[in-house]
C-alpha cells in the first residue's frame, strides 16, 4: 500500500508562487497533482512518469507550473509560479501504476491519494 503525504499549501497574492511536495512511501510509476475548486469537479494539473521524467500539464497551467521528482524519485514537487485566483482550490497528490497522463477515468481507479492541501490566491 503506497502512502502519500503532501505539504506546502498556503495563501498568496496574485502573481505569487507556492511549492507543493508529495512524499511517497515507495517509488511508483506515475505521480500527479489534481485540484478541486469549490463547486467544481476535480481536474488534473500535472503528471510525471517517474521512470522517464515525461510530464503532462493541463493547458491552464502550462508554462507556469513545473512538476519534478527528486533524485530518489519518491518525492515529487509542484512548483507553481504566476498564480492567479483561478488556481485556488484543494490540491491532491495521487500515484498509480502505468500508464501515466491526466485522464480522470484512469486516476479515479487508483487508491493512492493524499489528503489534500489548500491553495488560496487572492487578487
CSV table of N, CA and C in Angstrom, one decimal:
chain,number,residue,atom,x,y,z
A,1,UNK,N,0.9,-1.2,0.0
A,1,UNK,CA,0.0,0.0,0.0
A,1,UNK,C,0.9,1.2,0.0
A,2,UNK,N,0.8,2.0,-1.0
A,2,UNK,CA,1.6,3.3,-1.1
A,2,UNK,C,0.9,4.4,-0.3
A,3,UNK,N,1.7,5.0,0.5
A,3,UNK,CA,1.2,6.1,1.3
A,3,UNK,C,1.8,7.4,0.8
A,4,UNK,N,1.0,8.5,0.7
A,4,UNK,CA,1.4,9.7,0.2
A,4,UNK,C,1.2,10.8,1.2
A,5,UNK,N,2.1,11.7,1.3
A,5,UNK,CA,2.0,12.8,2.2
A,5,UNK,C,2.3,14.1,1.5
A,6,UNK,N,1.4,15.1,1.6
A,6,UNK,CA,1.6,16.4,1.0
A,6,UNK,C,2.0,17.4,2.0
A,7,UNK,N,2.6,18.5,1.4
A,7,UNK,CA,2.9,19.7,2.2
A,7,UNK,C,3.1,20.8,1.3
A,8,UNK,N,2.9,22.0,1.8
A,8,UNK,CA,3.3,23.2,1.0
A,8,UNK,C,2.1,24.1,0.6
A,9,UNK,N,0.9,23.8,0.9
A,9,UNK,CA,-0.2,24.8,0.6
A,9,UNK,C,-0.1,26.1,1.3
A,10,UNK,N,-1.0,27.0,1.0
A,10,UNK,CA,-1.0,28.3,1.7
A,10,UNK,C,-1.7,29.3,0.9
A,11,UNK,N,-1.6,30.5,1.4
A,11,UNK,CA,-2.2,31.7,0.7
A,11,UNK,C,-1.2,32.6,0.2
A,12,UNK,N,-1.4,33.1,-1.1
A,12,UNK,CA,-0.6,34.1,-1.7
A,12,UNK,C,-1.4,35.1,-2.5
A,13,UNK,N,-0.8,36.1,-2.8
A,13,UNK,CA,-1.4,37.1,-3.7
A,13,UNK,C,-1.2,36.8,-5.2
A,14,UNK,N,-2.0,37.4,-6.0
A,14,UNK,CA,-1.9,37.1,-7.4
A,14,UNK,C,-0.5,37.4,-7.9
A,15,UNK,N,0.0,36.5,-8.7
A,15,UNK,CA,1.4,36.6,-9.2
A,15,UNK,C,2.4,35.9,-8.3
A,16,UNK,N,2.0,35.4,-7.2
A,16,UNK,CA,2.9,34.8,-6.3
A,16,UNK,C,3.2,33.4,-6.6
A,17,UNK,N,4.0,32.7,-5.8
A,17,UNK,CA,4.5,31.4,-6.0
A,17,UNK,C,4.3,30.5,-4.8
A,18,UNK,N,4.1,29.2,-5.0
A,18,UNK,CA,4.0,28.2,-4.0
A,18,UNK,C,4.6,27.0,-4.5
A,19,UNK,N,5.2,26.2,-3.6
A,19,UNK,CA,5.7,24.9,-3.9
A,19,UNK,C,5.0,23.8,-3.1
A,20,UNK,N,4.5,22.8,-3.8
A,20,UNK,CA,3.8,21.7,-3.1
A,20,UNK,C,4.7,20.5,-3.2
A,21,UNK,N,4.8,19.7,-2.2
A,21,UNK,CA,5.6,18.5,-2.2
A,21,UNK,C,4.7,17.3,-1.9
A,22,UNK,N,5.0,16.2,-2.5
A,22,UNK,CA,4.3,14.9,-2.3
A,22,UNK,C,5.4,13.8,-2.0
A,23,UNK,N,5.4,13.3,-0.8
A,23,UNK,CA,6.4,12.2,-0.5
A,23,UNK,C,5.6,10.9,-0.5
A,24,UNK,N,6.2,10.0,-1.3
A,24,UNK,CA,5.6,8.6,-1.4
A,24,UNK,C,6.4,7.6,-0.5
A,25,UNK,N,5.7,6.6,0.0
A,25,UNK,CA,6.4,5.6,0.9
A,25,UNK,C,7.2,4.7,0.0
A,26,UNK,N,7.0,4.7,-1.3
A,26,UNK,CA,7.8,3.9,-2.2
A,26,UNK,C,7.8,4.6,-3.6
A,27,UNK,N,8.7,4.2,-4.4
A,27,UNK,CA,8.7,4.8,-5.8
A,27,UNK,C,7.6,4.1,-6.6
A,28,UNK,N,6.8,4.9,-7.3
A,28,UNK,CA,5.7,4.4,-8.1
A,28,UNK,C,5.7,5.0,-9.5
A,29,UNK,N,5.2,4.3,-10.4
A,29,UNK,CA,5.4,4.8,-11.8
A,29,UNK,C,4.9,6.2,-12.1
A,30,UNK,N,3.8,6.6,-11.7
A,30,UNK,CA,3.2,7.8,-12.1
A,30,UNK,C,2.7,8.6,-10.8
A,31,UNK,N,3.1,9.9,-10.8
A,31,UNK,CA,2.6,10.8,-9.8
A,31,UNK,C,2.0,12.0,-10.4
A,32,UNK,N,0.9,12.4,-9.9
A,32,UNK,CA,0.2,13.6,-10.5
A,32,UNK,C,-0.4,14.5,-9.4
A,33,UNK,N,-0.7,15.7,-9.8
A,33,UNK,CA,-1.4,16.6,-8.9
A,33,UNK,C,-2.7,17.0,-9.5
A,34,UNK,N,-3.7,17.0,-8.7
A,34,UNK,CA,-5.1,17.3,-9.1
A,34,UNK,C,-5.5,18.5,-8.2
A,35,UNK,N,-6.5,19.2,-8.7
A,35,UNK,CA,-7.1,20.2,-7.8
A,35,UNK,C,-8.6,20.3,-8.0
A,36,UNK,N,-9.2,20.8,-6.9
A,36,UNK,CA,-10.7,20.9,-7.0
A,36,UNK,C,-11.1,22.2,-6.3
A,37,UNK,N,-11.7,23.1,-7.1
A,37,UNK,CA,-12.2,24.4,-6.6
A,37,UNK,C,-13.6,24.1,-6.1
A,38,UNK,N,-14.0,25.0,-5.2
A,38,UNK,CA,-15.4,24.9,-4.6
A,38,UNK,C,-16.4,24.8,-5.7
A,39,UNK,N,-17.3,23.8,-5.6
A,39,UNK,CA,-18.4,23.7,-6.6
A,39,UNK,C,-18.0,23.2,-7.9
A,40,UNK,N,-16.7,22.8,-8.1
A,40,UNK,CA,-16.3,22.3,-9.4
A,40,UNK,C,-15.7,20.9,-9.3
A,41,UNK,N,-15.6,20.2,-10.4
A,41,UNK,CA,-15.1,18.9,-10.4
A,41,UNK,C,-13.6,18.9,-10.3
A,42,UNK,N,-13.1,17.8,-9.8
A,42,UNK,CA,-11.6,17.7,-9.7
A,42,UNK,C,-11.0,17.6,-11.1
A,43,UNK,N,-9.9,18.3,-11.2
A,43,UNK,CA,-9.2,18.3,-12.6
A,43,UNK,C,-7.7,18.0,-12.4
A,44,UNK,N,-7.2,17.4,-13.4
A,44,UNK,CA,-5.8,17.1,-13.4
A,44,UNK,C,-5.0,18.4,-13.7
A,45,UNK,N,-3.9,18.5,-13.0
A,45,UNK,CA,-3.0,19.7,-13.2
A,45,UNK,C,-1.7,19.3,-13.9
A,46,UNK,N,-1.0,18.3,-13.3
A,46,UNK,CA,0.3,17.9,-13.9
A,46,UNK,C,0.5,16.5,-13.5
A,47,UNK,N,1.2,15.7,-14.4
A,47,UNK,CA,1.6,14.4,-14.0
A,47,UNK,C,3.0,14.1,-14.5
A,48,UNK,N,3.7,13.1,-13.9
A,48,UNK,CA,5.0,12.8,-14.3
A,48,UNK,C,5.2,11.3,-14.3
A,49,UNK,N,5.9,10.8,-15.3
A,49,UNK,CA,6.3,9.4,-15.3
A,49,UNK,C,7.7,9.4,-14.6
A,50,UNK,N,7.7,8.8,-13.5
A,50,UNK,CA,9.0,8.8,-12.7
A,50,UNK,C,10.1,8.0,-13.3
A,51,UNK,N,9.8,7.2,-14.2
A,51,UNK,CA,10.8,6.4,-14.9
A,51,UNK,C,11.5,7.2,-16.0
A,52,UNK,N,10.7,7.9,-16.8
A,52,UNK,CA,11.3,8.6,-17.9
A,52,UNK,C,11.3,10.1,-17.7
A,53,UNK,N,10.7,10.6,-16.6
A,53,UNK,CA,10.5,12.0,-16.3
A,53,UNK,C,9.6,12.8,-17.4
A,54,UNK,N,8.9,12.0,-18.1
A,54,UNK,CA,7.9,12.6,-19.1
A,54,UNK,C,6.8,13.3,-18.3
A,55,UNK,N,6.5,14.5,-18.6
A,55,UNK,CA,5.5,15.3,-17.9
A,55,UNK,C,4.3,15.6,-18.8
A,56,UNK,N,3.2,15.9,-18.2
A,56,UNK,CA,2.0,16.2,-18.8
A,56,UNK,C,1.3,17.3,-18.0
A,57,UNK,N,0.8,18.4,-18.7
A,57,UNK,CA,0.2,19.5,-18.0
A,57,UNK,C,-1.1,19.9,-18.5
A,58,UNK,N,-2.0,20.4,-17.7
A,58,UNK,CA,-3.2,21.0,-18.1
A,58,UNK,C,-2.9,22.3,-18.8
A,59,UNK,N,-3.7,22.6,-19.8
A,59,UNK,CA,-3.4,23.8,-20.6
A,59,UNK,C,-3.4,25.1,-19.8
A,60,UNK,N,-4.2,25.1,-18.7
A,60,UNK,CA,-4.4,26.3,-17.9
A,60,UNK,C,-3.1,26.6,-17.1
A,61,UNK,N,-2.3,25.6,-16.9
A,61,UNK,CA,-1.1,25.8,-16.0
A,61,UNK,C,0.2,25.7,-16.8
A,62,UNK,N,0.2,25.2,-18.0
A,62,UNK,CA,1.4,25.0,-18.8
A,62,UNK,C,2.2,26.3,-18.9
A,63,UNK,N,3.5,26.3,-18.6
A,63,UNK,CA,4.3,27.4,-18.6
A,63,UNK,C,4.4,28.1,-17.3
A,64,UNK,N,3.5,27.8,-16.4
A,64,UNK,CA,3.5,28.4,-15.0
A,64,UNK,C,3.9,27.4,-13.9
A,65,UNK,N,3.4,26.2,-14.1
A,65,UNK,CA,3.7,25.1,-13.1
A,65,UNK,C,4.7,24.2,-13.7
A,66,UNK,N,5.5,23.6,-12.7
A,66,UNK,CA,6.5,22.6,-13.1
A,66,UNK,C,6.5,21.4,-12.1
A,67,UNK,N,6.3,20.2,-12.6
A,67,UNK,CA,6.3,19.0,-11.8
A,67,UNK,C,7.6,18.4,-12.0
A,68,UNK,N,8.2,17.9,-10.9
A,68,UNK,CA,9.6,17.3,-11.0
A,68,UNK,C,9.8,16.4,-9.8
A,69,UNK,N,10.6,15.3,-10.0
A,69,UNK,CA,10.9,14.4,-8.9
A,69,UNK,C,12.3,14.7,-8.3
A,70,UNK,N,12.5,14.3,-7.1
A,70,UNK,CA,13.8,14.4,-6.6
A,70,UNK,C,14.7,13.2,-7.1
A,71,UNK,N,15.9,13.2,-6.7
A,71,UNK,CA,16.8,12.1,-7.2
A,71,UNK,C,16.4,10.7,-6.8
A,72,UNK,N,15.8,10.6,-5.6
A,72,UNK,CA,15.3,9.3,-5.1
A,72,UNK,C,14.0,8.9,-5.8
A,73,UNK,N,13.4,9.8,-6.4
A,73,UNK,CA,12.1,9.6,-7.2
A,73,UNK,C,10.9,9.3,-6.3
A,74,UNK,N,11.1,9.5,-4.9
A,74,UNK,CA,9.9,9.3,-4.1
A,74,UNK,C,9.3,10.6,-3.6
A,75,UNK,N,9.9,11.7,-4.0
A,75,UNK,CA,9.3,13.0,-3.7
A,75,UNK,C,9.1,13.7,-5.0
A,76,UNK,N,7.9,14.2,-5.2
A,76,UNK,CA,7.5,14.9,-6.4
A,76,UNK,C,7.0,16.3,-6.0
A,77,UNK,N,7.6,17.3,-6.6
A,77,UNK,CA,7.3,18.7,-6.3
A,77,UNK,C,6.5,19.3,-7.4
A,78,UNK,N,5.6,20.2,-7.0
A,78,UNK,CA,4.9,21.0,-8.0
A,78,UNK,C,5.2,22.5,-7.7
A,79,UNK,N,6.0,23.1,-8.5
A,79,UNK,CA,6.4,24.5,-8.4
A,79,UNK,C,5.3,25.3,-9.2
A,80,UNK,N,4.7,26.2,-8.4
A,80,UNK,CA,3.6,27.0,-9.0
A,80,UNK,C,4.0,28.4,-9.0
A,81,UNK,N,4.2,29.0,-10.2
A,81,UNK,CA,4.5,30.4,-10.4
A,81,UNK,C,3.4,31.2,-11.1
A,82,UNK,N,3.4,32.4,-11.0
A,82,UNK,CA,2.4,33.3,-11.6
A,82,UNK,C,1.0,32.9,-11.3
A,83,UNK,N,0.8,32.6,-10.0
A,83,UNK,CA,-0.5,32.2,-9.5
A,83,UNK,C,-1.6,33.2,-9.7
A,84,UNK,N,-2.8,32.7,-10.1
A,84,UNK,CA,-4.0,33.6,-10.3
A,84,UNK,C,-5.1,33.0,-9.5
A,85,UNK,N,-6.1,33.9,-9.2
A,85,UNK,CA,-7.2,33.4,-8.4
A,85,UNK,C,-7.9,32.1,-8.8
A,86,UNK,N,-7.9,31.9,-10.1
A,86,UNK,CA,-8.4,30.6,-10.7
A,86,UNK,C,-7.7,29.4,-10.3
A,87,UNK,N,-6.5,29.5,-9.7
A,87,UNK,CA,-5.7,28.4,-9.2
A,87,UNK,C,-6.1,28.0,-7.8
A,88,UNK,N,-7.0,28.8,-7.2
A,88,UNK,CA,-7.5,28.5,-5.9
A,88,UNK,C,-8.2,27.1,-5.8
A,89,UNK,N,-7.9,26.4,-4.7
A,89,UNK,CA,-8.6,25.1,-4.6
A,89,UNK,C,-7.8,24.1,-3.7
A,90,UNK,N,-8.4,23.0,-3.5
A,90,UNK,CA,-7.7,21.9,-2.8
A,90,UNK,C,-6.8,21.1,-3.8
A,91,UNK,N,-5.6,21.0,-3.5
A,91,UNK,CA,-4.7,20.3,-4.3
A,91,UNK,C,-4.4,18.9,-3.8
A,92,UNK,N,-4.5,17.9,-4.6
A,92,UNK,CA,-4.3,16.5,-4.2
A,92,UNK,C,-3.2,15.9,-5.0
A,93,UNK,N,-2.3,15.1,-4.3
A,93,UNK,CA,-1.3,14.3,-4.9
A,93,UNK,C,-1.9,12.9,-5.1
A,94,UNK,N,-1.6,12.3,-6.2
A,94,UNK,CA,-2.0,10.9,-6.4
A,94,UNK,C,-0.9,10.1,-7.1
A,95,UNK,N,-1.0,8.8,-6.9
A,95,UNK,CA,0.0,8.0,-7.6
A,95,UNK,C,-0.6,6.7,-8.1
A,96,UNK,N,0.0,6.2,-9.2
A,96,UNK,CA,-0.6,4.9,-9.7
A,96,UNK,C,0.5,4.3,-10.6
A,97,UNK,N,0.1,3.0,-11.0
A,97,UNK,CA,1.0,2.3,-12.0
A,97,UNK,C,0.7,2.8,-13.4
A,98,UNK,N,1.6,2.4,-14.3
A,98,UNK,CA,1.5,2.8,-15.7
A,98,UNK,C,0.1,2.4,-16.2
A,99,UNK,N,-0.5,3.2,-17.2
A,99,UNK,CA,0.1,4.4,-17.9
A,99,UNK,C,-0.1,5.6,-17.1
A,100,UNK,N,0.6,6.7,-17.4
A,100,UNK,CA,0.5,7.9,-16.7
A,100,UNK,C,-0.5,8.8,-17.4
A,101,UNK,N,-0.2,10.1,-17.5
A,101,UNK,CA,-1.2,11.1,-18.2
A,101,UNK,C,-2.1,11.7,-17.1
A,102,UNK,N,-3.1,12.4,-17.6
A,102,UNK,CA,-4.0,13.1,-16.7
A,102,UNK,C,-5.5,12.7,-16.8
A,103,UNK,N,-5.7,11.6,-17.5
A,103,UNK,CA,-7.1,11.1,-17.7
A,103,UNK,C,-7.8,10.8,-16.4
A,104,UNK,N,-8.9,11.5,-16.1
A,104,UNK,CA,-9.5,11.3,-14.8
A,104,UNK,C,-10.1,9.9,-14.6
A,105,UNK,N,-10.5,9.3,-15.7
A,105,UNK,CA,-11.1,7.9,-15.5
A,105,UNK,C,-10.0,7.0,-15.0
A,106,UNK,N,-8.8,7.0,-15.5
A,106,UNK,CA,-7.8,6.1,-15.0
A,106,UNK,C,-7.4,6.5,-13.6
A,107,UNK,N,-7.2,7.7,-13.3
A,107,UNK,CA,-6.8,8.1,-12.0
A,107,UNK,C,-7.9,7.9,-10.9
A,108,UNK,N,-9.1,7.9,-11.3
A,108,UNK,CA,-10.2,7.7,-10.3
A,108,UNK,C,-10.1,6.2,-9.8
A,109,UNK,N,-9.4,5.4,-10.5
A,109,UNK,CA,-9.4,4.0,-10.1
A,109,UNK,C,-8.3,3.7,-9.1
A,110,UNK,N,-7.3,4.6,-9.0
A,110,UNK,CA,-6.2,4.3,-8.0
A,110,UNK,C,-6.6,4.6,-6.6
A,111,UNK,N,-6.2,3.8,-5.7
A,111,UNK,CA,-6.5,4.1,-4.3
A,111,UNK,C,-5.5,5.0,-3.6
A,112,UNK,N,-4.5,5.4,-4.3
A,112,UNK,CA,-3.4,6.2,-3.7
A,112,UNK,C,-3.6,7.7,-3.9
A,113,UNK,N,-4.2,8.3,-2.9
A,113,UNK,CA,-4.4,9.7,-2.9
A,113,UNK,C,-4.0,10.3,-1.6
A,114,UNK,N,-3.4,11.4,-1.6
A,114,UNK,CA,-3.1,12.1,-0.4
A,114,UNK,C,-4.3,12.9,0.1
A,115,UNK,N,-4.1,13.5,1.3
A,115,UNK,CA,-5.3,14.1,2.0
A,115,UNK,C,-5.7,15.5,1.4
A,116,UNK,N,-4.8,16.1,0.7
A,116,UNK,CA,-5.2,17.4,0.1
A,116,UNK,C,-4.5,18.5,0.9
A,117,UNK,N,-4.2,19.6,0.1
A,117,UNK,CA,-3.6,20.8,0.8
A,117,UNK,C,-4.2,22.0,0.1
A,118,UNK,N,-4.6,23.0,0.8
A,118,UNK,CA,-5.3,24.1,0.3
A,118,UNK,C,-4.4,25.2,-0.2
A,119,UNK,N,-4.8,25.7,-1.4
A,119,UNK,CA,-4.1,26.8,-2.0
A,119,UNK,C,-5.1,27.9,-2.3
A,120,UNK,N,-4.8,29.1,-1.8
A,120,UNK,CA,-5.7,30.3,-2.0
A,120,UNK,C,-4.9,31.4,-2.6
A,121,UNK,N,-5.4,31.9,-3.7
A,121,UNK,CA,-4.7,33.0,-4.4
A,121,UNK,C,-5.7,34.2,-4.4
A,122,UNK,N,-5.3,35.3,-3.8
A,122,UNK,CA,-6.2,36.4,-3.7
A,122,UNK,C,-5.7,37.5,-4.6
A,123,UNK,N,-6.7,38.3,-5.1
A,123,UNK,CA,-6.4,39.4,-6.0
A,123,UNK,C,-6.1,40.7,-5.3
